[in-house]
PDB file of C-alpha atoms in Angstrom:
ATOM      1  CA  GLN A 182     -12.736 -12.143 -20.934  1.00  0.00           C
ATOM      2  CA  VAL A 183      -9.335 -13.781 -19.959  1.00  0.00           C
ATOM      3  CA  GLN A 184      -9.710 -17.545 -19.052  1.00  0.00           C
ATOM      4  CA  LEU A 185      -7.219 -19.963 -17.652  1.00  0.00           C
ATOM      5  CA  GLN A 186      -7.118 -23.683 -18.060  1.00  0.00           C
ATOM      6  CA  GLU A 187      -4.700 -26.015 -16.334  1.00  0.00           C
ATOM      7  CA  SER A 188      -3.697 -29.257 -18.032  1.00  0.00           C
ATOM      8  CA  GLY A 189      -1.256 -32.138 -17.277  1.00  0.00           C
ATOM      9  CA  PRO A 190      -1.016 -35.761 -15.646  1.00  0.00           C
ATOM     10  CA  GLY A 191      -3.417 -36.418 -12.843  1.00  0.00           C
ATOM     11  CA  LEU A 192      -0.997 -38.988 -11.274  1.00  0.00           C
ATOM     12  CA  VAL A 193       2.579 -38.714 -10.538  1.00  0.00           C
ATOM     13  CA  LYS A 194       4.785 -41.176  -8.884  1.00  0.00           C
ATOM     14  CA  PRO A 195       6.918 -40.326  -5.754  1.00  0.00           C
ATOM     15  CA  SER A 196      10.149 -38.780  -6.332  1.00  0.00           C
ATOM     16  CA  GLN A 197       9.178 -37.689 -10.122  1.00  0.00           C
ATOM     17  CA  THR A 198       8.652 -34.340 -11.337  1.00  0.00           C
ATOM     18  CA  LEU A 199       5.200 -32.921 -11.543  1.00  0.00           C
ATOM     19  CA  SER A 200       4.653 -30.925 -14.704  1.00  0.00           C
ATOM     20  CA  LEU A 201       1.544 -28.735 -15.296  1.00  0.00           C
ATOM     21  CA  THR A 202       0.732 -26.098 -17.958  1.00  0.00           C
ATOM     22  CA  CYS A 203      -1.613 -23.298 -17.786  1.00  0.00           C
ATOM     23  CA  THR A 204      -3.238 -21.977 -21.138  1.00  0.00           C
ATOM     24  CA  VAL A 205      -4.412 -18.383 -21.255  1.00  0.00           C
ATOM     25  CA  SER A 206      -7.234 -17.593 -23.560  1.00  0.00           C
ATOM     26  CA  GLY A 207      -9.405 -14.529 -24.335  1.00  0.00           C
ATOM     27  CA  GLY A 208      -6.341 -12.226 -24.145  1.00  0.00           C
ATOM     28  CA  SER A 209      -2.575 -12.205 -24.405  1.00  0.00           C
ATOM     29  CA  ILE A 210      -0.303 -13.412 -21.700  1.00  0.00           C
ATOM     30  CA  SER A 211       1.772 -10.413 -22.408  1.00  0.00           C
ATOM     31  CA  SER A 212      -0.490  -7.503 -22.081  1.00  0.00           C
ATOM     32  CA  GLY A 213      -0.960  -5.409 -19.134  1.00  0.00           C
ATOM     33  CA  SER A 214       1.012  -5.479 -15.709  1.00  0.00           C
ATOM     34  CA  TYR A 215      -0.031  -8.852 -15.034  1.00  0.00           C
ATOM     35  CA  TYR A 216       1.902 -11.879 -13.214  1.00  0.00           C
ATOM     36  CA  TRP A 217       0.961 -15.463 -13.678  1.00  0.00           C
ATOM     37  CA  SER A 218       0.917 -17.646 -10.677  1.00  0.00           C
ATOM     38  CA  TRP A 219       0.419 -21.127  -9.311  1.00  0.00           C
ATOM     39  CA  ILE A 220      -1.358 -21.995  -6.055  1.00  0.00           C
ATOM     40  CA  ARG A 221      -2.237 -25.368  -4.662  1.00  0.00           C
ATOM     41  CA  GLN A 222      -4.712 -26.816  -2.094  1.00  0.00           C
ATOM     42  CA  PRO A 223      -4.541 -30.037  -0.536  1.00  0.00           C
ATOM     43  CA  ALA A 224      -7.813 -31.876  -0.068  1.00  0.00           C
ATOM     44  CA  GLY A 225      -9.829 -30.190   2.860  1.00  0.00           C
ATOM     45  CA  LYS A 226      -6.991 -27.688   3.383  1.00  0.00           C
ATOM     46  CA  GLY A 227      -6.081 -23.999   2.855  1.00  0.00           C
ATOM     47  CA  LEU A 228      -4.421 -22.315  -0.096  1.00  0.00           C
ATOM     48  CA  GLU A 229      -0.751 -22.226  -0.614  1.00  0.00           C
ATOM     49  CA  TRP A 230       0.993 -20.055  -3.005  1.00  0.00           C
ATOM     50  CA  ILE A 231       3.666 -21.679  -5.181  1.00  0.00           C
ATOM     51  CA  GLY A 232       5.154 -18.797  -7.196  1.00  0.00           C
ATOM     52  CA  ARG A 233       4.711 -16.411 -10.077  1.00  0.00           C
ATOM     53  CA  ILE A 234       6.253 -15.498 -13.389  1.00  0.00           C
ATOM     54  CA  TYR A 235       6.140 -12.321 -15.462  1.00  0.00           C
ATOM     55  CA  THR A 236       6.344 -12.595 -19.286  1.00  0.00           C
ATOM     56  CA  SER A 237       9.956 -11.131 -19.084  1.00  0.00           C
ATOM     57  CA  GLY A 238      10.643 -14.465 -17.431  1.00  0.00           C
ATOM     58  CA  SER A 239      11.178 -12.911 -13.991  1.00  0.00           C
ATOM     59  CA  THR A 240      10.039 -15.486 -11.242  1.00  0.00           C
ATOM     60  CA  ASN A 241       9.178 -15.385  -7.468  1.00  0.00           C
ATOM     61  CA  TYR A 242       8.816 -18.502  -5.579  1.00  0.00           C
ATOM     62  CA  ASN A 243       7.511 -19.499  -2.171  1.00  0.00           C
ATOM     63  CA  PRO A 244      10.652 -20.067  -0.004  1.00  0.00           C
ATOM     64  CA  SER A 245       9.290 -23.326   1.230  1.00  0.00           C
ATOM     65  CA  LEU A 246       9.103 -24.865  -2.230  1.00  0.00           C
ATOM     66  CA  LYS A 247      11.844 -22.828  -3.973  1.00  0.00           C
ATOM     67  CA  SER A 248      14.340 -25.584  -4.236  1.00  0.00           C
ATOM     68  CA  ARG A 249      11.902 -28.051  -6.091  1.00  0.00           C
ATOM     69  CA  VAL A 250      10.002 -25.394  -8.236  1.00  0.00           C
ATOM     70  CA  THR A 251      10.454 -24.030 -11.672  1.00  0.00           C
ATOM     71  CA  ILE A 252       7.827 -21.671 -13.397  1.00  0.00           C
ATOM     72  CA  SER A 253       8.344 -20.921 -17.001  1.00  0.00           C
ATOM     73  CA  VAL A 254       6.547 -18.995 -19.689  1.00  0.00           C
ATOM     74  CA  ASP A 255       5.983 -19.469 -23.527  1.00  0.00           C
ATOM     75  CA  THR A 256       4.471 -16.276 -24.813  1.00  0.00           C
ATOM     76  CA  SER A 257       4.179 -17.888 -28.344  1.00  0.00           C
ATOM     77  CA  LYS A 258       1.851 -20.266 -27.056  1.00  0.00           C
ATOM     78  CA  ASN A 259       0.152 -18.098 -24.455  1.00  0.00           C
ATOM     79  CA  GLN A 260       0.919 -20.534 -21.784  1.00  0.00           C
ATOM     80  CA  PHE A 261       2.821 -20.831 -18.626  1.00  0.00           C
ATOM     81  CA  SER A 262       4.033 -23.928 -16.735  1.00  0.00           C
ATOM     82  CA  LEU A 263       4.961 -25.410 -13.424  1.00  0.00           C
ATOM     83  CA  LYS A 264       7.407 -28.228 -12.603  1.00  0.00           C
ATOM     84  CA  LEU A 265       7.725 -29.445  -9.098  1.00  0.00           C
ATOM     85  CA  SER A 266      10.597 -32.068  -8.729  1.00  0.00           C
ATOM     86  CA  SER A 267      10.966 -34.831  -6.218  1.00  0.00           C
ATOM     87  CA  VAL A 268       7.450 -35.117  -5.146  1.00  0.00           C
ATOM     88  CA  THR A 269       5.924 -36.944  -2.406  1.00  0.00           C
ATOM     89  CA  ALA A 270       2.454 -37.682  -1.037  1.00  0.00           C
ATOM     90  CA  ALA A 271       2.435 -34.280   0.514  1.00  0.00           C
ATOM     91  CA  ASP A 272       2.369 -32.675  -2.948  1.00  0.00           C
ATOM     92  CA  THR A 273      -0.996 -34.139  -3.676  1.00  0.00           C
ATOM     93  CA  ALA A 274      -3.418 -31.374  -4.205  1.00  0.00           C
ATOM     94  CA  VAL A 275      -5.633 -29.361  -6.519  1.00  0.00           C
ATOM     95  CA  TYR A 276      -3.319 -27.139  -8.391  1.00  0.00           C
ATOM     96  CA  TYR A 277      -4.688 -23.670  -9.680  1.00  0.00           C
ATOM     97  CA  CYS A 278      -3.111 -21.216 -12.106  1.00  0.00           C
ATOM     98  CA  ALA A 279      -4.215 -17.535 -11.654  1.00  0.00           C
ATOM     99  CA  ARG A 280      -3.537 -14.118 -12.955  1.00  0.00           C
ATOM    100  CA  GLU A 281      -2.095 -11.786 -10.525  1.00  0.00           C
ATOM    101  CA  ALA A 282      -2.123  -7.851 -10.757  1.00  0.00           C
ATOM    102  CA  LEU A 283       1.018  -6.070  -9.158  1.00  0.00           C
ATOM    103  CA  SER A 284       3.628  -3.705  -9.581  1.00  0.00           C
ATOM    104  CA  SER A 285       6.832  -4.107  -7.552  1.00  0.00           C
ATOM    105  CA  SER A 286       8.146  -0.714  -8.829  1.00  0.00           C
ATOM    106  CA  PHE A 287       6.780   2.640  -8.162  1.00  0.00           C
ATOM    107  CA  PRO A 288       3.906   3.159  -7.873  1.00  0.00           C
ATOM    108  CA  ARG A 289       3.586  -0.188  -6.065  1.00  0.00           C
ATOM    109  CA  TYR A 290       0.354  -1.950  -5.920  1.00  0.00           C
ATOM    110  CA  TYR A 291      -1.052  -5.464  -5.412  1.00  0.00           C
ATOM    111  CA  TYR A 292      -4.625  -6.113  -6.503  1.00  0.00           C
ATOM    112  CA  GLY A 293      -4.725  -9.838  -5.941  1.00  0.00           C
ATOM    113  CA  MET A 294      -5.560 -12.880  -8.180  1.00  0.00           C
ATOM    114  CA  ASP A 295      -8.448 -11.998 -10.102  1.00  0.00           C
ATOM    115  CA  VAL A 296      -8.676 -14.755 -12.702  1.00  0.00           C
ATOM    116  CA  TRP A 297      -8.342 -18.307 -11.797  1.00  0.00           C
ATOM    117  CA  GLY A 298      -8.378 -21.575 -13.807  1.00  0.00           C
ATOM    118  CA  GLN A 299     -10.896 -24.218 -12.632  1.00  0.00           C
ATOM    119  CA  GLY A 300      -7.986 -26.232 -10.961  1.00  0.00           C
ATOM    120  CA  THR A 301      -6.588 -29.749 -11.582  1.00  0.00           C
ATOM    121  CA  THR A 302      -6.102 -32.590  -9.222  1.00  0.00           C
ATOM    122  CA  VAL A 303      -2.655 -34.069  -9.080  1.00  0.00           C
ATOM    123  CA  THR A 304      -2.189 -37.263  -6.814  1.00  0.00           C
ATOM    124  CA  VAL A 305       1.247 -38.459  -5.996  1.00  0.00           C
ATOM    125  CA  SER A 306       1.169 -42.228  -5.676  1.00  0.00           C
ATOM    126  CA  SER A 307       3.141 -45.204  -6.939  1.00  0.00           C
TER     127      SER A 307
ATOM    128  CA  ASP B  61       7.638 -14.863   6.687  1.00  0.00           C
ATOM    129  CA  ILE B  62       4.464 -13.042   7.454  1.00  0.00           C
ATOM    130  CA  GLN B  63       1.899 -15.353   9.169  1.00  0.00           C
ATOM    131  CA  MET B  64      -1.841 -14.787   8.827  1.00  0.00           C
ATOM    132  CA  THR B  65      -4.449 -15.635  11.528  1.00  0.00           C
ATOM    133  CA  GLN B  66      -8.294 -15.660  10.856  1.00  0.00           C
ATOM    134  CA  SER B  67     -11.211 -15.777  13.140  1.00  0.00           C
ATOM    135  CA  PRO B  68     -13.385 -17.606  13.639  1.00  0.00           C
ATOM    136  CA  SER B  69     -12.432 -20.621  11.842  1.00  0.00           C
ATOM    137  CA  SER B  70     -16.097 -21.445  11.300  1.00  0.00           C
ATOM    138  CA  LEU B  71     -19.462 -19.831  11.988  1.00  0.00           C
ATOM    139  CA  SER B  72     -23.015 -20.358  11.526  1.00  0.00           C
ATOM    140  CA  ALA B  73     -25.422 -17.535  11.002  1.00  0.00           C
ATOM    141  CA  SER B  74     -29.091 -16.866   9.862  1.00  0.00           C
ATOM    142  CA  VAL B  75     -29.993 -15.441   6.371  1.00  0.00           C
ATOM    143  CA  GLY B  76     -30.099 -11.708   6.932  1.00  0.00           C
ATOM    144  CA  ASP B  77     -27.553 -11.595   9.578  1.00  0.00           C
ATOM    145  CA  ARG B  78     -24.471  -9.517   9.670  1.00  0.00           C
ATOM    146  CA  VAL B  79     -21.225 -11.588   9.530  1.00  0.00           C
ATOM    147  CA  THR B  80     -17.678 -10.458  10.440  1.00  0.00           C
ATOM    148  CA  ILE B  81     -14.563 -12.253   9.823  1.00  0.00           C
ATOM    149  CA  THR B  82     -11.173 -10.890  11.220  1.00  0.00           C
ATOM    150  CA  CYS B  83      -7.836 -11.324   9.788  1.00  0.00           C
ATOM    151  CA  GLN B  84      -4.458 -10.468  11.690  1.00  0.00           C
ATOM    152  CA  ALA B  85      -1.050 -10.256   9.923  1.00  0.00           C
ATOM    153  CA  SER B  86       2.216 -11.067  12.039  1.00  0.00           C
ATOM    154  CA  GLN B  87       3.469  -7.540  10.849  1.00  0.00           C
ATOM    155  CA  ASP B  88       2.583  -4.294   9.178  1.00  0.00           C
ATOM    156  CA  ILE B  89       1.317  -5.108   5.635  1.00  0.00           C
ATOM    157  CA  SER B  90      -0.153  -1.578   4.914  1.00  0.00           C
ATOM    158  CA  ASN B  91      -3.212  -2.385   2.863  1.00  0.00           C
ATOM    159  CA  TYR B  92      -1.962  -5.258   0.879  1.00  0.00           C
ATOM    160  CA  LEU B  93      -4.792  -7.516   1.962  1.00  0.00           C
ATOM    161  CA  ASN B  94      -7.266  -9.262  -0.160  1.00  0.00           C
ATOM    162  CA  TRP B  95     -10.375 -11.502   0.570  1.00  0.00           C
ATOM    163  CA  TYR B  96     -11.417 -14.374  -1.467  1.00  0.00           C
ATOM    164  CA  GLN B  97     -14.599 -16.605  -1.435  1.00  0.00           C
ATOM    165  CA  GLN B  98     -14.296 -20.269  -2.351  1.00  0.00           C
ATOM    166  CA  LYS B  99     -17.206 -22.596  -2.785  1.00  0.00           C
ATOM    167  CA  PRO B 100     -16.924 -26.270  -2.652  1.00  0.00           C
ATOM    168  CA  GLY B 101     -15.254 -27.788  -5.697  1.00  0.00           C
ATOM    169  CA  LYS B 102     -14.597 -24.389  -7.108  1.00  0.00           C
ATOM    170  CA  ALA B 103     -11.697 -22.070  -7.661  1.00  0.00           C
ATOM    171  CA  PRO B 104     -11.366 -19.115  -5.230  1.00  0.00           C
ATOM    172  CA  LYS B 105     -13.039 -15.748  -6.338  1.00  0.00           C
ATOM    173  CA  LEU B 106     -11.485 -12.417  -5.403  1.00  0.00           C
ATOM    174  CA  LEU B 107     -14.150 -10.206  -3.506  1.00  0.00           C
ATOM    175  CA  ILE B 108     -12.024  -7.442  -1.932  1.00  0.00           C
ATOM    176  CA  TYR B 109      -8.508  -6.072  -2.809  1.00  0.00           C
ATOM    177  CA  ASP B 110      -6.404  -3.402  -1.229  1.00  0.00           C
ATOM    178  CA  ALA B 111      -8.128  -4.197   2.020  1.00  0.00           C
ATOM    179  CA  SER B 112     -11.392  -2.249   1.110  1.00  0.00           C
ATOM    180  CA  ASN B 113     -12.024  -2.176  -2.562  1.00  0.00           C
ATOM    181  CA  LEU B 114     -14.859  -4.185  -4.003  1.00  0.00           C
ATOM    182  CA  GLU B 115     -13.884  -6.227  -6.981  1.00  0.00           C
ATOM    183  CA  THR B 116     -16.150  -5.563 -10.135  1.00  0.00           C
ATOM    184  CA  GLY B 117     -19.262  -7.319 -10.177  1.00  0.00           C
ATOM    185  CA  VAL B 118     -19.143  -8.379  -6.486  1.00  0.00           C
ATOM    186  CA  PRO B 119     -22.288  -7.493  -4.518  1.00  0.00           C
ATOM    187  CA  SER B 120     -22.149  -4.487  -2.196  1.00  0.00           C
ATOM    188  CA  ARG B 121     -23.085  -6.459   0.760  1.00  0.00           C
ATOM    189  CA  PHE B 122     -19.580  -7.552   0.948  1.00  0.00           C
ATOM    190  CA  SER B 123     -17.151  -5.175   2.406  1.00  0.00           C
ATOM    191  CA  GLY B 124     -13.533  -4.965   3.875  1.00  0.00           C
ATOM    192  CA  SER B 125     -11.675  -2.561   6.174  1.00  0.00           C
ATOM    193  CA  GLY B 126      -8.361  -2.187   8.137  1.00  0.00           C
ATOM    194  CA  SER B 127      -4.727  -1.492   7.547  1.00  0.00           C
ATOM    195  CA  GLY B 128      -1.350  -2.319   9.131  1.00  0.00           C
ATOM    196  CA  THR B 129      -2.065  -5.720  10.857  1.00  0.00           C
ATOM    197  CA  ASP B 130      -5.606  -5.944  11.518  1.00  0.00           C
ATOM    198  CA  PHE B 131      -8.259  -6.422   8.985  1.00  0.00           C
ATOM    199  CA  THR B 132     -12.041  -7.119   8.852  1.00  0.00           C
ATOM    200  CA  PHE B 133     -14.251  -8.703   6.211  1.00  0.00           C
ATOM    201  CA  THR B 134     -18.117  -8.166   6.625  1.00  0.00           C
ATOM    202  CA  ILE B 135     -21.245  -9.549   4.986  1.00  0.00           C
ATOM    203  CA  SER B 136     -23.890  -7.068   5.758  1.00  0.00           C
ATOM    204  CA  SER B 137     -26.776  -9.329   5.089  1.00  0.00           C
ATOM    205  CA  LEU B 138     -25.947 -12.982   4.647  1.00  0.00           C
ATOM    206  CA  GLN B 139     -27.536 -14.753   1.825  1.00  0.00           C
ATOM    207  CA  PRO B 140     -27.839 -18.348   1.043  1.00  0.00           C
ATOM    208  CA  GLU B 141     -25.487 -18.246  -1.797  1.00  0.00           C
ATOM    209  CA  ASP B 142     -22.766 -16.839   0.477  1.00  0.00           C
ATOM    210  CA  ILE B 143     -22.106 -20.186   1.962  1.00  0.00           C
ATOM    211  CA  ALA B 144     -18.367 -20.737   1.321  1.00  0.00           C
ATOM    212  CA  THR B 145     -15.023 -20.610   2.882  1.00  0.00           C
ATOM    213  CA  TYR B 146     -13.338 -17.172   3.020  1.00  0.00           C
ATOM    214  CA  TYR B 147      -9.721 -16.523   2.898  1.00  0.00           C
ATOM    215  CA  CYS B 148      -7.716 -13.459   3.585  1.00  0.00           C
ATOM    216  CA  GLN B 149      -4.530 -13.109   1.618  1.00  0.00           C
ATOM    217  CA  GLN B 150      -1.478 -10.765   2.314  1.00  0.00           C
ATOM    218  CA  TYR B 151       1.302  -9.522  -0.039  1.00  0.00           C
ATOM    219  CA  ASP B 152       4.675  -8.294   1.241  1.00  0.00           C
ATOM    220  CA  ASN B 153       7.923  -7.960  -0.648  1.00  0.00           C
ATOM    221  CA  LEU B 154       6.885 -10.194  -3.542  1.00  0.00           C
ATOM    222  CA  MET B 155       5.560 -13.053  -1.236  1.00  0.00           C
ATOM    223  CA  VAL B 156       1.944 -14.056  -0.698  1.00  0.00           C
ATOM    224  CA  THR B 157       0.455 -16.012   2.126  1.00  0.00           C
ATOM    225  CA  PHE B 158      -3.301 -16.921   2.577  1.00  0.00           C
ATOM    226  CA  GLY B 159      -5.082 -17.166   5.945  1.00  0.00           C
ATOM    227  CA  PRO B 160      -6.278 -20.503   7.011  1.00  0.00           C
ATOM    228  CA  GLY B 161      -9.885 -19.683   6.138  1.00  0.00           C
ATOM    229  CA  THR B 162     -13.234 -19.211   7.742  1.00  0.00           C
ATOM    230  CA  LYS B 163     -16.069 -21.491   6.859  1.00  0.00           C
ATOM    231  CA  VAL B 164     -19.528 -19.805   6.712  1.00  0.00           C
ATOM    232  CA  ASP B 165     -22.673 -21.756   6.760  1.00  0.00           C
ATOM    233  CA  ILE B 166     -26.504 -21.129   7.239  1.00  0.00           C
ATOM    234  CA  LYS B 167     -27.845 -21.688  10.914  1.00  0.00           C
TER     235      LYS B 167
END
């Protein structure tokens, strides 16, 4: 079955760019009508959706983060990546990648995030 | 932006009790509402999609209902392994937001 694994630095300095990669195993990132998403969760707090990408390269971002977020995909490596620029302490969180089942064209559907990575903790500190 | 509210924010119940959590959207989201379970230190797990459809492999004691703006999540008979935080999640026009969560523990 499909599994996701996040990787990247656990410590990022303020004002720098956070970079994470999610590696998809057990299946092709290009198969099926799936999008690939990033979600984060500050310690003791709720979940915040960051954005998603389709293997065509089409992206959607949370408006509150859009100016600082870039999500990209590398189908040859079965990976997708997150870059978050100009980070501050408020960006300290556990970052998850997830598979999302949705169709934005007829027939529309949204079946949620059915596969998640284990999460990786990123701390923003000097 | 669509805002999601959940109630209660926390609850304590006995093993075998029926537990109900409500989620309300700030505007009509049809049935684009999912429920997740998150145990401490773990990633969320999808339990219910499309408001009322049980994800494969999820025990039948979990159920969901509702449409439009008002949704309900029910555990028919609370088990010790159900101790977790439960989140609703909406989808509208390519955007996603999660509810603030409901922490469930055993009395």
